[in-house]
Amino acid sequence: MTATTSHSLNALVVEDDKTLNRLLVDQLRRLGFETRGVVSRATALEMLEEFEPSLIVLDIRLPDTEEVEFIGELCEICPIVVLTAYGSIDQAVKAVKAGASEYLIKPASPQSIELAVNRALITAALRRSAVFWQAQARPLKVPNMVGVSKQYNVLRQTIELVAPADTTVLIEGESGVGKELVAEAIHELSPRADAPFVAVDCCTLHENLFESELFGHERGAFTGADRRKDGLIEVAEKGTVFLDEIGEIIPTMQAKLLRVLETGIFRRLGGTKDFQANVRFVAATNSSLKGLVEEGKFRPDLFYRLSTFTIDVPPLRERRGDIEPIARHFLATRKFMRNFEKDFSVQALKALAGYAWPGNVRELRNVVERAVLLSGNLRTIQQGHISLPEDADRSGPKVELSFDHEPTLEELRENYLIQLLETHQGNRREVARVLGVSERNTYRLIKKLGRQKKVGATFLP
Ligand SMILES: Nc1ncnc2c1ncn2[C@@H]1O[C@H](COP(=O)(O)OP(=O)(O)OP(=O)(O)O)[C@@H](O)[C@H]1O
Ligand SMILES: [Mg+2]
């Protein structure tokens, strides 16, 4: 037998239902694929000896370790679109974890097949080129993103590749690593750059408020809605909607968000008319969405929709080469009274380079700002002007938390937060500084405590 050498796109259908198999083969041929259909794993492996597919459509019946392994093997070859029975989204998610690119629920319409197939191919192409570009050195176009480390260069290149593609992007990373900056860069480098970039905080207690913020509301939708209001999706028309803290989104909104992500269709609160959104979605989270899915707190189908393309922003301690350039960048952007330039002493730089930066770039910015103040008129910032938490522990406030049992991590967090709020008289800004997280995040943590009635009204936002 001869190997296929044609450069057209090839597709392989693995489906034991003969009727469905034939339908899929026809459908893919109509989409321009040179297509073969097989009915079992064994015949698929045989076919792969002579046929090189650019895409595989595979029927699945997970959970079955063999099948998971099979997906793992196949996805080394090309992107896989899995077909699953209605009501088995969990299985689809397992398949995706095993390496499948897309899933389709049976019976899948020709349109949804075309969409899934295209998306799988685009994502695969992006991944391949991201890997390719990691090896290349070239000028970078992303503005305002300071960093010279290899990890940061890879990050920038990934952004440049994904920005024009209009796919949904999920940005993961610890607090303060610069996730919002990444989202802005994606927008700036996309064809949507001339339209608005709108950030939406997904952490909110009130369902109606969030829904009306995102989708808008009609007059009379709820008490106090005395006029119609456009949602942020409409405000961002032709631009980018940045869904910050997506892990915090309330369950009822998860379904509505999924709908708009999949179809672009949304409805104003209290309205009856459907609207078509023209926006690109970029989401960010500092907790693992996968973990939230496993805990049952996040819809697997929404997770899957969001995570087609994920960008991980590494913590600062894993790219220490970036500490000095970023610190200098913050120093340079400070305006000084007599307009002179400051610099760091060698010892000061050493102190910065050796620290773990749990609050990442945001913490670095705060430390540099403080050092500027402490150094007064001096041209050189000395080590003594760099105040890092270890120093504070020696001279400043001591933290003691006591429990009559071994506390869980959650209890530790809660108690520490309550103590900090007391020490700083509820000053959120100060608490945020100590914790090395954003004020917005602190706000979220306090609200969570309030919800559990663990802090008094005085501290509530
Ligand atoms: N590479 C960088 N160069 C310059 N400034 C940066 C860089 N990375 C982050 N920053 C700055 O650090 C601060 C924190 O970044 P950002 O708000 O994007 O973080 P985040 O990951 O969204 O944080 P959080 O999880 O707390 O919301 C911002 O002022 C941002 O401009
Ligand atoms: Mg942020």
mmCIF file of C-alpha atoms in Angstrom, residues 35-409:
data_model
loop_
_atom_site.group_PDB
_atom_site.id
_atom_site.type_symbol
_atom_site.label_atom_id
_atom_site.label_comp_id
_atom_site.label_asym_id
_atom_site.label_seq_id
_atom_site.Cartn_x
_atom_site.Cartn_y
_atom_site.Cartn_z
ATOM 1 C CA THR A 35 -12.185 11.495 4.217
ATOM 2 C CA ARG A 36 -12.052 7.838 5.284
ATOM 3 C CA GLY A 37 -14.444 6.135 7.682
ATOM 4 C CA VAL A 38 -13.663 3.198 9.987
ATOM 5 C CA VAL A 39 -15.808 1.419 12.548
ATOM 6 C CA SER A 40 -13.416 0.350 15.309
ATOM 7 C CA ARG A 41 -10.213 1.082 17.130
ATOM 8 C CA ALA A 42 -8.456 -1.801 15.364
ATOM 9 C CA THR A 43 -9.476 -0.662 11.879
ATOM 10 C CA ALA A 44 -8.524 2.894 12.805
ATOM 11 C CA LEU A 45 -4.996 1.828 13.752
ATOM 12 C CA GLU A 46 -4.757 -0.159 10.537
ATOM 13 C CA MET A 47 -5.902 2.815 8.482
ATOM 14 C CA LEU A 48 -3.380 5.089 10.184
ATOM 15 C CA GLU A 49 -0.571 2.947 8.752
ATOM 16 C CA GLU A 50 -1.311 4.332 5.310
ATOM 17 C CA PHE A 51 -3.462 7.396 5.827
ATOM 18 C CA GLU A 52 -2.234 10.611 7.451
ATOM 19 C CA PRO A 53 -5.237 12.542 8.760
ATOM 20 C CA SER A 54 -5.159 16.252 9.605
ATOM 21 C CA LEU A 55 -8.182 15.652 11.802
ATOM 22 C CA ILE A 56 -9.935 12.736 13.494
ATOM 23 C CA VAL A 57 -13.606 12.610 14.409
ATOM 24 C CA LEU A 58 -14.038 9.993 17.103
ATOM 25 C CA ASP A 59 -17.079 8.507 18.765
ATOM 26 C CA ILE A 60 -16.494 7.984 22.484
ATOM 27 C CA ARG A 61 -18.072 6.022 25.257
ATOM 28 C CA LEU A 62 -15.906 6.964 28.210
ATOM 29 C CA PRO A 63 -15.069 6.269 30.992
ATOM 30 C CA ASP A 64 -12.812 3.469 29.984
ATOM 31 C CA THR A 65 -9.079 3.726 30.489
ATOM 32 C CA GLU A 66 -8.422 2.123 27.144
ATOM 33 C CA GLU A 67 -10.401 4.766 25.412
ATOM 34 C CA VAL A 68 -8.681 7.535 27.308
ATOM 35 C CA GLU A 69 -5.352 6.055 26.246
ATOM 36 C CA PHE A 70 -6.555 5.812 22.675
ATOM 37 C CA ILE A 71 -7.360 9.526 22.649
ATOM 38 C CA GLY A 72 -3.938 10.201 24.126
ATOM 39 C CA GLU A 73 -2.284 8.256 21.308
ATOM 40 C CA LEU A 74 -4.368 9.786 18.546
ATOM 41 C CA CYS A 75 -3.920 13.362 19.676
ATOM 42 C CA GLU A 76 -0.197 13.002 19.090
ATOM 43 C CA ILE A 77 -1.069 12.633 15.415
ATOM 44 C CA CYS A 78 -3.579 15.424 14.836
ATOM 45 C CA PRO A 79 -6.449 17.290 16.519
ATOM 46 C CA ILE A 80 -9.422 15.176 17.571
ATOM 47 C CA VAL A 81 -13.072 16.077 17.665
ATOM 48 C CA VAL A 82 -15.011 13.678 19.880
ATOM 49 C CA LEU A 83 -18.655 12.790 19.514
ATOM 50 C CA THR A 84 -20.581 12.000 22.634
ATOM 51 C CA ALA A 85 -24.131 11.136 23.545
ATOM 52 C CA TYR A 86 -26.513 13.764 24.792
ATOM 53 C CA GLY A 87 -26.146 14.336 28.521
ATOM 54 C CA SER A 88 -22.573 13.101 28.778
ATOM 55 C CA ILE A 89 -20.738 16.375 29.007
ATOM 56 C CA ASP A 90 -18.626 14.935 31.822
ATOM 57 C CA GLN A 91 -17.341 12.357 29.393
ATOM 58 C CA ALA A 92 -16.638 14.994 26.814
ATOM 59 C CA VAL A 93 -14.608 16.873 29.389
ATOM 60 C CA LYS A 94 -12.682 13.687 30.209
ATOM 61 C CA ALA A 95 -11.944 13.327 26.523
ATOM 62 C CA VAL A 96 -10.730 16.896 26.367
ATOM 63 C CA LYS A 97 -8.489 16.304 29.350
ATOM 64 C CA ALA A 98 -7.123 13.257 27.575
ATOM 65 C CA GLY A 99 -6.162 15.472 24.643
ATOM 66 C CA ALA A 100 -9.208 15.923 22.416
ATOM 67 C CA SER A 101 -9.556 19.437 20.955
ATOM 68 C CA GLU A 102 -13.304 19.734 20.643
ATOM 69 C CA TYR A 103 -16.447 17.827 21.513
ATOM 70 C CA LEU A 104 -19.806 17.504 19.828
ATOM 71 C CA ILE A 105 -23.036 16.252 21.324
ATOM 72 C CA LYS A 106 -25.013 13.812 19.166
ATOM 73 C CA PRO A 107 -26.925 14.457 17.031
ATOM 74 C CA ALA A 108 -24.577 17.179 15.818
ATOM 75 C CA SER A 109 -25.842 19.595 13.203
ATOM 76 C CA PRO A 110 -23.746 20.140 10.065
ATOM 77 C CA GLN A 111 -23.067 23.691 11.256
ATOM 78 C CA SER A 112 -21.793 22.630 14.652
ATOM 79 C CA ILE A 113 -19.574 20.021 12.990
ATOM 80 C CA GLU A 114 -18.107 22.626 10.671
ATOM 81 C CA LEU A 115 -17.539 25.018 13.582
ATOM 82 C CA ALA A 116 -15.866 22.385 15.761
ATOM 83 C CA VAL A 117 -13.680 21.121 12.931
ATOM 84 C CA ASN A 118 -12.504 24.604 12.014
ATOM 85 C CA ARG A 119 -11.821 25.513 15.592
ATOM 86 C CA ALA A 120 -9.861 22.321 16.167
ATOM 87 C CA LEU A 121 -7.690 23.004 13.123
ATOM 88 C CA ILE A 122 -7.088 26.653 13.990
ATOM 89 C CA THR A 123 -6.120 25.849 17.570
ATOM 90 C CA ALA A 124 -3.817 23.085 16.408
ATOM 91 C CA ALA A 125 -2.124 25.456 13.961
ATOM 92 C CA LEU A 126 -1.703 28.050 16.702
ATOM 93 C CA ARG A 127 -0.226 25.513 19.084
ATOM 94 C CA ARG A 128 2.194 24.307 16.472
ATOM 95 C CA SER A 129 3.352 27.780 15.639
ATOM 96 C CA ALA A 130 3.612 28.720 19.322
ATOM 97 C CA VAL A 131 6.007 25.817 19.714
ATOM 98 C CA PHE A 132 7.803 26.859 16.562
ATOM 99 C CA TRP A 133 8.230 30.445 17.670
ATOM 100 C CA GLN A 134 9.632 29.469 21.036
ATOM 101 C CA ALA A 135 12.826 28.687 19.212
ATOM 102 C CA GLN A 136 12.945 31.964 17.291
ATOM 103 C CA ALA A 137 14.444 35.232 18.375
ATOM 104 C CA ARG A 138 12.849 38.306 16.857
ATOM 105 C CA PRO A 139 11.695 41.796 17.774
ATOM 106 C CA LEU A 140 8.627 41.869 19.978
ATOM 107 C CA LYS A 141 5.631 44.000 19.268
ATOM 108 C CA VAL A 142 3.795 43.779 22.565
ATOM 109 C CA PRO A 143 3.859 47.173 24.260
ATOM 110 C CA ASN A 144 4.407 47.879 27.971
ATOM 111 C CA MET A 145 5.245 44.353 28.864
ATOM 112 C CA VAL A 146 8.673 44.547 30.432
ATOM 113 C CA GLY A 147 10.643 41.336 30.748
ATOM 114 C CA VAL A 148 13.694 39.666 29.274
ATOM 115 C CA SER A 149 13.390 36.122 30.573
ATOM 116 C CA LYS A 150 12.882 33.230 28.215
ATOM 117 C CA GLN A 151 9.510 32.497 29.829
ATOM 118 C CA TYR A 152 8.316 36.027 29.264
ATOM 119 C CA ASN A 153 9.455 36.024 25.652
ATOM 120 C CA VAL A 154 7.524 32.830 25.059
ATOM 121 C CA LEU A 155 4.508 34.472 26.681
ATOM 122 C CA ARG A 156 4.774 37.506 24.397
ATOM 123 C CA GLN A 157 5.131 35.366 21.322
ATOM 124 C CA THR A 158 2.109 33.306 22.310
ATOM 125 C CA ILE A 159 0.143 36.540 22.713
ATOM 126 C CA GLU A 160 1.188 37.736 19.268
ATOM 127 C CA LEU A 161 0.044 34.480 17.767
ATOM 128 C CA VAL A 162 -3.290 34.198 19.466
ATOM 129 C CA ALA A 163 -4.225 37.900 19.375
ATOM 130 C CA PRO A 164 -5.333 38.046 15.712
ATOM 131 C CA ALA A 165 -7.193 34.717 15.860
ATOM 132 C CA ASP A 166 -10.353 35.932 17.630
ATOM 133 C CA THR A 167 -10.561 32.763 19.735
ATOM 134 C CA THR A 168 -11.529 32.901 23.388
ATOM 135 C CA VAL A 169 -8.456 32.993 25.604
ATOM 136 C CA LEU A 170 -8.163 31.964 29.237
ATOM 137 C CA ILE A 171 -5.322 33.567 31.207
ATOM 138 C CA GLU A 172 -4.194 31.764 34.341
ATOM 139 C CA GLY A 173 -1.682 32.956 36.892
ATOM 140 C CA GLU A 174 -1.130 33.979 40.492
ATOM 141 C CA SER A 175 -2.319 37.277 41.816
ATOM 142 C CA GLY A 176 -0.354 40.270 40.539
ATOM 143 C CA VAL A 177 1.534 38.471 37.747
ATOM 144 C CA GLY A 178 0.109 40.755 35.096
ATOM 145 C CA LYS A 179 -2.917 38.898 33.759
ATOM 146 C CA GLU A 180 -4.830 42.058 32.962
ATOM 147 C CA LEU A 181 -1.798 43.385 31.127
ATOM 148 C CA VAL A 182 -1.779 40.226 29.008
ATOM 149 C CA ALA A 183 -5.480 40.675 28.253
ATOM 150 C CA GLU A 184 -4.855 44.278 27.181
ATOM 151 C CA ALA A 185 -1.974 43.206 24.978
ATOM 152 C CA ILE A 186 -4.167 40.597 23.264
ATOM 153 C CA HIS A 187 -6.680 43.335 22.555
ATOM 154 C CA GLU A 188 -4.046 45.809 21.340
ATOM 155 C CA LEU A 189 -2.577 43.313 18.907
ATOM 156 C CA SER A 190 -5.939 42.160 17.567
ATOM 157 C CA PRO A 191 -7.975 43.598 14.694
ATOM 158 C CA ARG A 192 -10.335 44.817 17.419
ATOM 159 C CA ALA A 193 -7.764 47.247 18.826
ATOM 160 C CA ASP A 194 -9.659 50.361 17.675
ATOM 161 C CA ALA A 195 -12.820 49.294 19.512
ATOM 162 C CA PRO A 196 -13.156 49.296 23.332
ATOM 163 C CA PHE A 197 -11.503 46.963 25.819
ATOM 164 C CA VAL A 198 -13.981 46.471 28.651
ATOM 165 C CA ALA A 199 -13.064 44.732 31.902
ATOM 166 C CA VAL A 200 -15.840 43.002 33.831
ATOM 167 C CA ASP A 201 -15.347 41.822 37.381
ATOM 168 C CA CYS A 202 -17.118 38.476 37.642
ATOM 169 C CA CYS A 203 -17.001 38.487 41.402
ATOM 170 C CA THR A 204 -20.259 39.841 42.602
ATOM 171 C CA LEU A 205 -22.857 38.710 45.054
ATOM 172 C CA HIS A 206 -25.908 40.007 43.294
ATOM 173 C CA GLU A 207 -27.002 37.971 40.347
ATOM 174 C CA ASN A 208 -29.235 40.669 38.884
ATOM 175 C CA LEU A 209 -26.585 43.306 39.193
ATOM 176 C CA PHE A 210 -24.000 41.252 37.370
ATOM 177 C CA GLU A 211 -26.418 40.163 34.707
ATOM 178 C CA SER A 212 -27.572 43.697 34.054
ATOM 179 C CA GLU A 213 -23.989 44.920 34.056
ATOM 180 C CA LEU A 214 -22.964 42.396 31.423
ATOM 181 C CA PHE A 215 -26.112 42.130 29.319
ATOM 182 C CA GLY A 216 -27.905 45.377 30.146
ATOM 183 C CA HIS A 217 -31.495 45.657 31.274
ATOM 184 C CA GLU A 218 -34.855 46.842 30.008
ATOM 185 C CA ARG A 219 -36.832 49.497 31.747
ATOM 186 C CA GLY A 220 -38.641 48.030 34.758
ATOM 187 C CA ALA A 221 -36.538 44.863 34.802
ATOM 188 C CA PHE A 222 -36.181 45.252 38.560
ATOM 189 C CA THR A 223 -36.997 47.823 41.208
ATOM 190 C CA GLY A 224 -35.006 50.922 40.463
ATOM 191 C CA ALA A 225 -34.478 50.130 36.789
ATOM 192 C CA ASP A 226 -36.271 53.230 35.610
ATOM 193 C CA ARG A 227 -34.570 53.338 32.261
ATOM 194 C CA ARG A 228 -33.077 50.965 29.752
ATOM 195 C CA LYS A 229 -29.352 50.386 30.102
ATOM 196 C CA ASP A 230 -26.802 48.933 27.683
ATOM 197 C CA GLY A 231 -24.721 46.077 29.026
ATOM 198 C CA LEU A 232 -20.926 45.989 28.869
ATOM 199 C CA ILE A 233 -21.139 43.529 25.974
ATOM 200 C CA GLU A 234 -22.856 46.257 23.971
ATOM 201 C CA VAL A 235 -20.448 48.914 25.216
ATOM 202 C CA ALA A 236 -17.588 46.724 23.972
ATOM 203 C CA GLU A 237 -19.188 46.201 20.523
ATOM 204 C CA LYS A 238 -16.501 45.121 18.032
ATOM 205 C CA GLY A 239 -13.956 45.119 20.863
ATOM 206 C CA THR A 240 -12.880 42.832 23.692
ATOM 207 C CA VAL A 241 -14.671 41.862 26.892
ATOM 208 C CA PHE A 242 -12.264 40.915 29.672
ATOM 209 C CA LEU A 243 -13.925 38.599 32.196
ATOM 210 C CA ASP A 244 -11.787 39.017 35.284
ATOM 211 C CA GLU A 245 -11.938 36.459 38.126
ATOM 212 C CA ILE A 246 -14.060 34.135 36.029
ATOM 213 C CA GLY A 247 -13.808 31.429 38.720
ATOM 214 C CA GLU A 248 -16.006 33.567 40.959
ATOM 215 C CA ILE A 249 -18.944 33.723 38.619
ATOM 216 C CA ILE A 250 -22.215 32.574 40.195
ATOM 217 C CA PRO A 251 -23.756 29.314 38.920
ATOM 218 C CA THR A 252 -26.850 30.822 37.319
ATOM 219 C CA MET A 253 -24.691 33.229 35.345
ATOM 220 C CA GLN A 254 -22.420 30.413 34.192
ATOM 221 C CA ALA A 255 -25.212 29.062 31.989
ATOM 222 C CA LYS A 256 -25.958 32.474 30.497
ATOM 223 C CA LEU A 257 -22.307 33.138 29.863
ATOM 224 C CA LEU A 258 -21.907 29.765 28.181
ATOM 225 C CA ARG A 259 -24.725 30.653 25.815
ATOM 226 C CA VAL A 260 -23.148 33.927 24.765
ATOM 227 C CA LEU A 261 -19.727 32.296 24.393
ATOM 228 C CA GLU A 262 -21.107 29.556 22.172
ATOM 229 C CA THR A 263 -23.572 31.469 20.068
ATOM 230 C CA GLY A 264 -22.859 35.150 20.683
ATOM 231 C CA ILE A 265 -26.528 35.486 21.609
ATOM 232 C CA PHE A 266 -27.642 37.276 24.753
ATOM 233 C CA ARG A 267 -30.723 38.907 26.184
ATOM 234 C CA ARG A 268 -31.048 42.012 28.311
ATOM 235 C CA LEU A 269 -32.321 41.452 31.835
ATOM 236 C CA GLY A 270 -36.105 41.699 31.751
ATOM 237 C CA GLY A 271 -36.080 41.641 27.956
ATOM 238 C CA THR A 272 -37.514 39.192 25.450
ATOM 239 C CA LYS A 273 -35.431 40.000 22.382
ATOM 240 C CA ASP A 274 -32.204 38.185 21.514
ATOM 241 C CA PHE A 275 -29.159 40.205 20.524
ATOM 242 C CA GLN A 276 -26.064 39.103 18.674
ATOM 243 C CA ALA A 277 -22.827 40.172 20.354
ATOM 244 C CA ASN A 278 -19.799 41.095 18.307
ATOM 245 C CA VAL A 279 -17.021 40.865 20.883
ATOM 246 C CA ARG A 280 -14.025 38.739 21.660
ATOM 247 C CA PHE A 281 -13.887 37.206 25.117
ATOM 248 C CA VAL A 282 -10.734 36.981 27.197
ATOM 249 C CA ALA A 283 -11.022 35.582 30.727
ATOM 250 C CA ALA A 284 -8.643 35.459 33.683
ATOM 251 C CA THR A 285 -8.446 33.501 36.890
ATOM 252 C CA ASN A 286 -5.970 33.085 39.705
ATOM 253 C CA SER A 287 -7.490 29.875 40.957
ATOM 254 C CA SER A 288 -7.317 26.725 38.903
ATOM 255 C CA LEU A 289 -10.561 26.441 36.958
ATOM 256 C CA LYS A 290 -9.921 22.753 36.497
ATOM 257 C CA GLY A 291 -9.853 22.390 40.276
ATOM 258 C CA LEU A 292 -13.135 24.268 40.574
ATOM 259 C CA VAL A 293 -14.658 21.928 37.995
ATOM 260 C CA GLU A 294 -13.494 18.939 39.998
ATOM 261 C CA GLU A 295 -15.033 20.410 43.144
ATOM 262 C CA GLY A 296 -18.279 20.829 41.255
ATOM 263 C CA LYS A 297 -18.199 24.611 41.548
ATOM 264 C CA PHE A 298 -17.700 25.387 37.889
ATOM 265 C CA ARG A 299 -19.614 24.007 34.917
ATOM 266 C CA PRO A 300 -17.407 21.634 32.949
ATOM 267 C CA ASP A 301 -18.882 22.754 29.633
ATOM 268 C CA LEU A 302 -18.107 26.396 30.417
ATOM 269 C CA PHE A 303 -14.599 25.450 31.497
ATOM 270 C CA TYR A 304 -14.128 23.598 28.267
ATOM 271 C CA ARG A 305 -15.399 26.510 26.169
ATOM 272 C CA LEU A 306 -13.102 28.924 27.951
ATOM 273 C CA SER A 307 -9.998 26.801 27.885
ATOM 274 C CA THR A 308 -9.641 26.231 24.150
ATOM 275 C CA PHE A 309 -6.562 28.389 24.377
ATOM 276 C CA THR A 310 -4.963 28.885 27.767
ATOM 277 C CA ILE A 311 -2.093 31.203 28.582
ATOM 278 C CA ASP A 312 -0.196 30.644 31.817
ATOM 279 C CA VAL A 313 1.544 33.690 33.220
ATOM 280 C CA PRO A 314 4.447 32.375 35.302
ATOM 281 C CA PRO A 315 5.032 33.817 38.776
ATOM 282 C CA LEU A 316 7.892 36.320 39.096
ATOM 283 C CA ARG A 317 9.986 33.923 41.194
ATOM 284 C CA GLU A 318 10.098 31.560 38.216
ATOM 285 C CA ARG A 319 11.507 34.256 35.930
ATOM 286 C CA ARG A 320 13.936 36.075 38.160
ATOM 287 C CA GLY A 321 15.636 37.680 35.173
ATOM 288 C CA ASP A 322 12.605 39.966 34.864
ATOM 289 C CA ILE A 323 12.871 41.412 38.384
ATOM 290 C CA GLU A 324 15.570 43.970 37.650
ATOM 291 C CA PRO A 325 14.199 45.281 34.328
ATOM 292 C CA ILE A 326 10.698 45.583 35.775
ATOM 293 C CA ALA A 327 12.013 47.326 38.906
ATOM 294 C CA ARG A 328 13.924 49.790 36.696
ATOM 295 C CA HIS A 329 10.835 50.290 34.590
ATOM 296 C CA PHE A 330 8.816 51.273 37.672
ATOM 297 C CA LEU A 331 11.612 53.566 38.794
ATOM 298 C CA ALA A 332 11.758 55.257 35.399
ATOM 299 C CA THR A 333 8.022 55.857 35.313
ATOM 300 C CA ARG A 334 8.092 57.707 38.653
ATOM 301 C CA LYS A 335 8.211 61.476 38.364
ATOM 302 C CA PHE A 336 10.711 63.099 40.672
ATOM 303 C CA MET A 337 10.552 66.581 42.001
ATOM 304 C CA ARG A 338 13.868 67.723 40.662
ATOM 305 C CA ASN A 339 13.586 65.532 37.654
ATOM 306 C CA PHE A 340 16.721 63.535 38.305
ATOM 307 C CA GLU A 341 17.120 59.882 37.689
ATOM 308 C CA LYS A 342 17.441 57.416 40.487
ATOM 309 C CA ASP A 343 19.206 54.107 40.403
ATOM 310 C CA PHE A 344 19.467 51.023 42.609
ATOM 311 C CA SER A 345 22.636 50.084 44.449
ATOM 312 C CA VAL A 346 24.060 46.657 43.726
ATOM 313 C CA GLN A 347 22.996 45.490 47.198
ATOM 314 C CA ALA A 348 19.474 46.795 46.681
ATOM 315 C CA LEU A 349 19.193 44.873 43.416
ATOM 316 C CA LYS A 350 20.482 41.770 45.163
ATOM 317 C CA ALA A 351 17.778 42.079 47.797
ATOM 318 C CA LEU A 352 15.119 42.397 45.086
ATOM 319 C CA ALA A 353 16.509 39.463 43.133
ATOM 320 C CA GLY A 354 16.595 37.158 46.162
ATOM 321 C CA TYR A 355 13.044 37.665 47.351
ATOM 322 C CA ALA A 356 10.196 35.232 46.593
ATOM 323 C CA TRP A 357 7.580 37.841 45.488
ATOM 324 C CA PRO A 358 4.382 36.089 46.561
ATOM 325 C CA GLY A 359 2.481 39.175 45.342
ATOM 326 C CA ASN A 360 4.432 39.127 42.072
ATOM 327 C CA VAL A 361 4.769 42.237 39.902
ATOM 328 C CA ARG A 362 2.231 44.238 41.864
ATOM 329 C CA GLU A 363 4.218 43.654 45.055
ATOM 330 C CA LEU A 364 7.416 44.652 43.249
ATOM 331 C CA ARG A 365 5.796 47.888 42.132
ATOM 332 C CA ASN A 366 4.722 48.666 45.706
ATOM 333 C CA VAL A 367 8.181 47.921 47.066
ATOM 334 C CA VAL A 368 9.827 50.173 44.471
ATOM 335 C CA GLU A 369 7.392 52.989 45.205
ATOM 336 C CA ARG A 370 8.121 52.722 48.895
ATOM 337 C CA ALA A 371 11.860 52.644 48.264
ATOM 338 C CA VAL A 372 11.567 55.835 46.222
ATOM 339 C CA LEU A 373 9.851 57.581 49.113
ATOM 340 C CA LEU A 374 12.258 56.249 51.718
ATOM 341 C CA SER A 375 15.313 57.258 49.719
ATOM 342 C CA GLY A 376 14.188 60.896 49.650
ATOM 343 C CA ASN A 377 16.681 63.088 47.847
ATOM 344 C CA LEU A 378 19.275 60.401 47.457
ATOM 345 C CA ARG A 379 20.149 59.443 43.930
ATOM 346 C CA THR A 380 20.831 55.830 44.786
ATOM 347 C CA ILE A 381 18.321 53.534 46.380
ATOM 348 C CA GLN A 382 20.126 51.503 49.041
ATOM 349 C CA GLN A 383 19.321 48.082 50.373
ATOM 350 C CA GLY A 384 17.967 49.729 53.515
ATOM 351 C CA HIS A 385 15.254 51.404 51.437
ATOM 352 C CA ILE A 386 13.976 48.107 50.163
ATOM 353 C CA SER A 387 11.423 46.917 52.688
ATOM 354 C CA LEU A 388 10.480 43.325 52.215
ATOM 355 C CA PRO A 389 8.130 41.426 54.534
ATOM 356 C CA GLU A 390 10.992 39.474 56.146
ATOM 357 C CA ASP A 391 12.408 42.768 57.431
ATOM 358 C CA ALA A 392 9.014 43.896 58.589
ATOM 359 C CA ASP A 393 8.666 40.721 60.614
ATOM 360 C CA ARG A 394 11.782 41.524 62.582
ATOM 361 C CA SER A 395 10.994 45.109 63.451
ATOM 362 C CA GLY A 396 7.311 45.573 62.711
ATOM 363 C CA PRO A 397 4.111 43.888 63.736
ATOM 364 C CA LYS A 398 4.144 40.247 64.758
ATOM 365 C CA VAL A 399 1.417 37.979 63.515
ATOM 366 C CA GLU A 400 0.085 35.288 65.773
ATOM 367 C CA LEU A 401 -2.946 33.195 65.035
ATOM 368 C CA SER A 402 -4.093 30.645 67.534
ATOM 369 C CA PHE A 403 -6.478 27.758 67.109
ATOM 370 C CA ASP A 404 -7.660 25.042 69.466
ATOM 371 C CA HIS A 405 -7.334 22.573 66.606
ATOM 372 C CA GLU A 406 -5.194 22.147 63.511
ATOM 373 C CA PRO A 407 -6.686 24.746 61.168
ATOM 374 C CA THR A 408 -7.506 24.164 57.521
ATOM 375 C CA LEU A 409 -5.948 26.454 54.942
#
